[in-house]
mmCIF file of C-alpha atoms in Angstrom:
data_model
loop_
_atom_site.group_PDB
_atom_site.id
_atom_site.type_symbol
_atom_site.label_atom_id
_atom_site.label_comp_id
_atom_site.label_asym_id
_atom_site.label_seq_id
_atom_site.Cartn_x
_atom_site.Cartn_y
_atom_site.Cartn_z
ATOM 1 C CA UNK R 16 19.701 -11.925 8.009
ATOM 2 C CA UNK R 17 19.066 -8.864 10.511
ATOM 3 C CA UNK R 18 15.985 -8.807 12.859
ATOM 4 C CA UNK R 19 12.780 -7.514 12.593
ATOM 5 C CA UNK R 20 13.988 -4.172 14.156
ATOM 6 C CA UNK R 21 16.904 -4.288 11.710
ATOM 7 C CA UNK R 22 15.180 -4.573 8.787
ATOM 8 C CA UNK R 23 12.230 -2.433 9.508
ATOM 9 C CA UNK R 24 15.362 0.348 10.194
ATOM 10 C CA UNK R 25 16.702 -0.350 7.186
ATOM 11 C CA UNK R 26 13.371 -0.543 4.649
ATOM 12 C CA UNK R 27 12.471 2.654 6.635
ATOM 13 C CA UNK R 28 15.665 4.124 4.794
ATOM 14 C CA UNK R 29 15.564 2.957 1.424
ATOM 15 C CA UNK R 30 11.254 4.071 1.130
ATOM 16 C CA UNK R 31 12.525 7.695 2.294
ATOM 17 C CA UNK R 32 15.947 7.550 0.163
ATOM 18 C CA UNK R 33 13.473 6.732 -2.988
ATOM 19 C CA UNK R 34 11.190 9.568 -2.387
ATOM 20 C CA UNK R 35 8.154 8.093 0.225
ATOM 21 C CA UNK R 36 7.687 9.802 3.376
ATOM 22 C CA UNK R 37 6.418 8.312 6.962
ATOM 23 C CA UNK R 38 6.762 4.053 7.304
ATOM 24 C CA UNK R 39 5.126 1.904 8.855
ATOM 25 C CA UNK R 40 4.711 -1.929 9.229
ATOM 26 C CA UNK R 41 2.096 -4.711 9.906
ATOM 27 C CA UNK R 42 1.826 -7.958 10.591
ATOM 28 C CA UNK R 43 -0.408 -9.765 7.895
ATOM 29 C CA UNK R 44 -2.328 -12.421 9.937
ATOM 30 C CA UNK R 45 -5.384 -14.237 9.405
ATOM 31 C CA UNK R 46 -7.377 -11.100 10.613
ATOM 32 C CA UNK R 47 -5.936 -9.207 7.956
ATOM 33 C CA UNK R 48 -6.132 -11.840 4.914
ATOM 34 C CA UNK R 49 -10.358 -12.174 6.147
ATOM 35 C CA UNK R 50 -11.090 -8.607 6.392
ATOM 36 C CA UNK R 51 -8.393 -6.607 4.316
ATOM 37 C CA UNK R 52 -7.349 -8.408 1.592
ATOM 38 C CA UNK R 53 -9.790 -7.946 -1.219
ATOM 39 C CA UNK R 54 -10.776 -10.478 -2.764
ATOM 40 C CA UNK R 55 -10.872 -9.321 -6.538
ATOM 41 C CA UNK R 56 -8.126 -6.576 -8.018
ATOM 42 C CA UNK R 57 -10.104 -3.581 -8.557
ATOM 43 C CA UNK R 58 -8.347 -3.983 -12.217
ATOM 44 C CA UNK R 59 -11.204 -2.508 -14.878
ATOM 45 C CA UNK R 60 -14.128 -3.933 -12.462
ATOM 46 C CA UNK R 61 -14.375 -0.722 -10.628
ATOM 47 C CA UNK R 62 -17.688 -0.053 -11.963
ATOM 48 C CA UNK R 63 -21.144 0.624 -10.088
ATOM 49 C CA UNK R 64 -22.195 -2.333 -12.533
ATOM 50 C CA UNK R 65 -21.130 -4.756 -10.190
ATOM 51 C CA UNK R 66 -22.718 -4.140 -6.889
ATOM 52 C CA UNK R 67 -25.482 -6.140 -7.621
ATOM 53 C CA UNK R 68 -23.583 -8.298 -9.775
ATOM 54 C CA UNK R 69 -20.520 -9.529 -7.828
ATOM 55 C CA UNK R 70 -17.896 -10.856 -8.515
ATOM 56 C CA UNK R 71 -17.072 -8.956 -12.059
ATOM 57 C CA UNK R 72 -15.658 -11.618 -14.772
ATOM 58 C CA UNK R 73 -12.226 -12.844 -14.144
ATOM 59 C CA UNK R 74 -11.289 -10.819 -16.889
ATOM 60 C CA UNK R 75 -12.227 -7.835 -15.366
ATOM 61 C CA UNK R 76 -10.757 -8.374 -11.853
ATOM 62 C CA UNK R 77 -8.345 -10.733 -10.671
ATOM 63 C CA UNK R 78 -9.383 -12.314 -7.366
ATOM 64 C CA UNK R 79 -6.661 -12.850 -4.693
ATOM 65 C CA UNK R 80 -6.043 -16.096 -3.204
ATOM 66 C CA UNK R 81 -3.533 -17.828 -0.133
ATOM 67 C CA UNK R 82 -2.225 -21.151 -1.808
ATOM 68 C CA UNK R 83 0.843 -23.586 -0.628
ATOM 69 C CA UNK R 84 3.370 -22.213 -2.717
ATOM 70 C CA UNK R 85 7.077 -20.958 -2.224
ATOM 71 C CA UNK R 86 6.324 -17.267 -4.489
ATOM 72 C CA UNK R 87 3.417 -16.075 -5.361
ATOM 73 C CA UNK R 88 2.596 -15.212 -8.739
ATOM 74 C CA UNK R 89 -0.120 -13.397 -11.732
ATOM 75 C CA UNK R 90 -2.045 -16.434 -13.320
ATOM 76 C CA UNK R 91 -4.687 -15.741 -15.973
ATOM 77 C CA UNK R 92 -7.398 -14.744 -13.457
ATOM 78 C CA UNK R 93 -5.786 -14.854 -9.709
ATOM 79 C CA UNK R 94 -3.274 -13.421 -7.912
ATOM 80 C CA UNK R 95 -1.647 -16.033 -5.984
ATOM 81 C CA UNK R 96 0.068 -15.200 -2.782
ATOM 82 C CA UNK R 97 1.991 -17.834 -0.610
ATOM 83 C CA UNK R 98 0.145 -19.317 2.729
ATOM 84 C CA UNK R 99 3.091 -21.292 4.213
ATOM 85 C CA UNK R 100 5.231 -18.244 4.601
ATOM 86 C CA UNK R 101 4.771 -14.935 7.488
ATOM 87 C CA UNK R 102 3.868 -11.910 5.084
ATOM 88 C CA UNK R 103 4.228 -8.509 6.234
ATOM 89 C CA UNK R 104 3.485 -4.800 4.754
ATOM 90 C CA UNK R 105 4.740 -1.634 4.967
ATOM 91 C CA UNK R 106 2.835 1.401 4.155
ATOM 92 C CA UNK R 107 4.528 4.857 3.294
ATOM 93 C CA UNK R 108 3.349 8.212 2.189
ATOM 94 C CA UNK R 109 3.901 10.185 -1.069
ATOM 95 C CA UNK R 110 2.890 14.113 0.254
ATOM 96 C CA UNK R 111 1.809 16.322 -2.654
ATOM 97 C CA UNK R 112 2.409 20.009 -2.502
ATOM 98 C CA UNK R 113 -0.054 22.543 -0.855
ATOM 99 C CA UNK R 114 0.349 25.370 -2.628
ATOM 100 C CA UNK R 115 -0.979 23.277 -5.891
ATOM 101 C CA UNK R 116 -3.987 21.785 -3.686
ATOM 102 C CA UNK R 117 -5.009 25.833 -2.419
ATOM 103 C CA UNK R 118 -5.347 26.990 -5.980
ATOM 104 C CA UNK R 119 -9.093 26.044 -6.250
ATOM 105 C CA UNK R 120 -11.177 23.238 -5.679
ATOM 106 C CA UNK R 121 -11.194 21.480 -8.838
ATOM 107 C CA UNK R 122 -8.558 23.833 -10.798
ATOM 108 C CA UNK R 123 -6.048 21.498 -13.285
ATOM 109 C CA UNK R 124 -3.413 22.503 -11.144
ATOM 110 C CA UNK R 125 -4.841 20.766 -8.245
ATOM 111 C CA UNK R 126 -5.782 17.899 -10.241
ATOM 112 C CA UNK R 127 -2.058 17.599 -11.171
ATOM 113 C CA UNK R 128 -0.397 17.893 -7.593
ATOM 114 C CA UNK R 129 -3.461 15.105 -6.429
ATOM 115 C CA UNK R 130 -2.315 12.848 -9.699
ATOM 116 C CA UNK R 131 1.436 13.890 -8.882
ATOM 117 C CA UNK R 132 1.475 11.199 -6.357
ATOM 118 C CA UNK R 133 0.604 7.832 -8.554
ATOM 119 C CA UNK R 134 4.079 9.603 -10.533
ATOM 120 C CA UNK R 135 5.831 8.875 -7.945
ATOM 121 C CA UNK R 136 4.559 6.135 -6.101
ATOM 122 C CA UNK R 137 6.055 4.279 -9.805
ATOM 123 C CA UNK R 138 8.871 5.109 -8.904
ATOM 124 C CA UNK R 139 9.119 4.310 -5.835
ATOM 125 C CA UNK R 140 7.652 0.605 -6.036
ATOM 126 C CA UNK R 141 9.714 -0.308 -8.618
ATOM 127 C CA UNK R 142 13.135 0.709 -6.796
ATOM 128 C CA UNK R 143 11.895 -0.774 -3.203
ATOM 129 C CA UNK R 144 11.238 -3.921 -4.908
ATOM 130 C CA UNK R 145 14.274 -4.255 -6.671
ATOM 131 C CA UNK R 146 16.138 -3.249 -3.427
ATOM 132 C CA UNK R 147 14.135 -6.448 -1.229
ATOM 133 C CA UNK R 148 14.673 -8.360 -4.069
ATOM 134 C CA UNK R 149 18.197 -8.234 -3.947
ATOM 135 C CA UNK R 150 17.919 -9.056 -0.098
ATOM 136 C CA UNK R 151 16.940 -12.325 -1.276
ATOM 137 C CA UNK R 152 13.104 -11.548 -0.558
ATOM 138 C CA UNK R 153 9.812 -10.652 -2.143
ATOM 139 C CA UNK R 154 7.877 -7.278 -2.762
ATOM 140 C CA UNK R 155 4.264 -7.948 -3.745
ATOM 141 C CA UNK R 156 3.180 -4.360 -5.156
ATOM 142 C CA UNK R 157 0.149 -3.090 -7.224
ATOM 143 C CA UNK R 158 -0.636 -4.092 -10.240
ATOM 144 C CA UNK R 159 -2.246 -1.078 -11.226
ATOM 145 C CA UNK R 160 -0.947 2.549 -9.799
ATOM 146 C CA UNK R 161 -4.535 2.957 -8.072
ATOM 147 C CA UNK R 162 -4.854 -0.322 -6.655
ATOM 148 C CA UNK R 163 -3.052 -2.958 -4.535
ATOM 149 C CA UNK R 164 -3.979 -6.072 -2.177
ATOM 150 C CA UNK R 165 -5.521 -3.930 0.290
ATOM 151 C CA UNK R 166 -7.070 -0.303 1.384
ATOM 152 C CA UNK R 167 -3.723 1.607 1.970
ATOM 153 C CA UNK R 168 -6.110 4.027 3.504
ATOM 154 C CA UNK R 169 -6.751 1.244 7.067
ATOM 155 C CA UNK R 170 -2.977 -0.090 6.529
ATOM 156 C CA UNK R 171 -1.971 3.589 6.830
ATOM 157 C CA UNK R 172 -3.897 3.819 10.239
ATOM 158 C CA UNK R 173 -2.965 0.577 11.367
ATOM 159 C CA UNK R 174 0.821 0.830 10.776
ATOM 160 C CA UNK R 175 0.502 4.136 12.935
ATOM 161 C CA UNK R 176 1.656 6.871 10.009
ATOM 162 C CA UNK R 177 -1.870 8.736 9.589
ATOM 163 C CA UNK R 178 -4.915 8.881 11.548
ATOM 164 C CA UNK R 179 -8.495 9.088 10.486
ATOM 165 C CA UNK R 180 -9.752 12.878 9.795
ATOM 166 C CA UNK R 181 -13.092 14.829 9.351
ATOM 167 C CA UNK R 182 -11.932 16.973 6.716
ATOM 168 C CA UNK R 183 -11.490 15.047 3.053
ATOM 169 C CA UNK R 184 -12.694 11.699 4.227
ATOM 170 C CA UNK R 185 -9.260 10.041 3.741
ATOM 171 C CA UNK R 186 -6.694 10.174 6.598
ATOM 172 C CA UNK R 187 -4.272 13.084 7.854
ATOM 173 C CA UNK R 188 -0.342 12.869 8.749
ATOM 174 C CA UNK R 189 1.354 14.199 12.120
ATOM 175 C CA UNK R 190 4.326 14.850 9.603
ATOM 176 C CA UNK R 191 2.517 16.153 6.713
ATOM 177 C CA UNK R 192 -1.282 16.828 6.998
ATOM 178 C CA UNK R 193 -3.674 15.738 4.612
ATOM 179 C CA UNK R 194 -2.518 16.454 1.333
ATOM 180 C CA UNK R 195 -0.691 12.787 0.946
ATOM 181 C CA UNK R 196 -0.930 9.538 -1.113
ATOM 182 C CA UNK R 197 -0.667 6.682 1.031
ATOM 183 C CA UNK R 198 0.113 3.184 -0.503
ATOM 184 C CA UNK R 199 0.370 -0.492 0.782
ATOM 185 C CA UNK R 200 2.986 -3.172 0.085
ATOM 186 C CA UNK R 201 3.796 -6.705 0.889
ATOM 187 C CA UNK R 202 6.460 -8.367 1.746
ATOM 188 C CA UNK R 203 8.120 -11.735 3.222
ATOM 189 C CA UNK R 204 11.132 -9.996 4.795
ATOM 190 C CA UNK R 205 10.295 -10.039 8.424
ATOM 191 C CA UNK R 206 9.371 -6.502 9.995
ATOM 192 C CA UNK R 207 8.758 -4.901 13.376
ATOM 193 C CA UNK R 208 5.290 -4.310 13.643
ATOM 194 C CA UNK R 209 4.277 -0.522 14.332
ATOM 195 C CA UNK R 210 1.124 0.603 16.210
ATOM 196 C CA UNK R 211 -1.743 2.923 15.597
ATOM 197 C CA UNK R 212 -1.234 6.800 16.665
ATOM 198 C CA UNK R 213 -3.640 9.362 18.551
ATOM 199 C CA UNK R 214 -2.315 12.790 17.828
ATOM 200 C CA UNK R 215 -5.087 14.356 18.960
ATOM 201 C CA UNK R 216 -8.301 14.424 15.721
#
């Protein structure tokens, strides 16, 4: 079993080998579970519909819970991760290409570079999951390509890979700009926690 450092070092690898770009890592603490963690899946509940009618059926959205268990698991209407164990995430970015996003505002071509990065993020989970996995640890990814645990938007300031812009309303990259997908895992594999950046918006 390799440290923190190590294994932040190493999962910092494998996300790049598979096709993400910048890495970074959190702690998730109490803090985090309270304010971050939502508490239903955005599943097919991501409706207007349900602002004045929360929570949406369990059907409709899964709600996230912290229970005494060795894994966590998918039950019928929960997502069940474990409370007796340290969880950490790592958030990476997908960047998209900007030549497709200057072709027009809402042009199809756009539309496809913007969707291009759900494409690969699919990719991506499923290989960095298999690759913890056979660490002897657990990857807790989305269960839906648009949605995980948590706003991969704040982990991606958070972890230190993007900070908040003025421009799209989402977040822009030292490495890469704007024109990025950022997404959010989970894991048990301890990590060395990175810190939020201040590159000058």
């Amino acid at each position: 079993q390799g440290t923190p450092e190590e294994n932040s070092r190493m999962l910092r690898s494998a996300v790049i080998f598979y096709g993400g770009g910048q890495v970074g890592f959190g702690v998730i603490d109490q803090k985090i579970k309270d304010k971050l963690v939502f508490t239903n899946h955005k599943g097919a509940a991501n409706s207007i519909g349900f602002v004045e009618n929360f929570p949406p059926p369990p059907a409709l959205g899964k709600s996230y819970l912290f229970e005494d268990v060795e894994q966590g698991y998918e039950g019928a209407t929960t997502f069940v991760l474990p409370s007796n164990k340290q969880l950490y995430e790592f958030c990476f970015t997908v960047p998209m290409s900007k030549d497709m996003f200057r072709t027009a505002n809402e042009s199809q071509i756009m539309y496809s570079a913007n969707l291009s990065r759900y494409r690969l993020f699919g990719n991506i989970q499923n290989c960095i999951q298999e690759f913890i996995r056979s660490l002897g640890y657990t990857c807790y990814g989305y269960a839906l390509p648009f949605s995980g645990m948590m706003p991969a938007i704040a982990s991606a300031q958070l972890t230190g890979i993007t900070e908040g812009n003025r421009n799209n309303g989402i977040c822009t990259s030292p490495e890469y700009g704007p024109i990025l997908g950022v997404f959010s895992l989970v894991t048990d594999m301890p990590l060395e926690p990175t810190n939020p950046i201040d590159f000058g918006l």
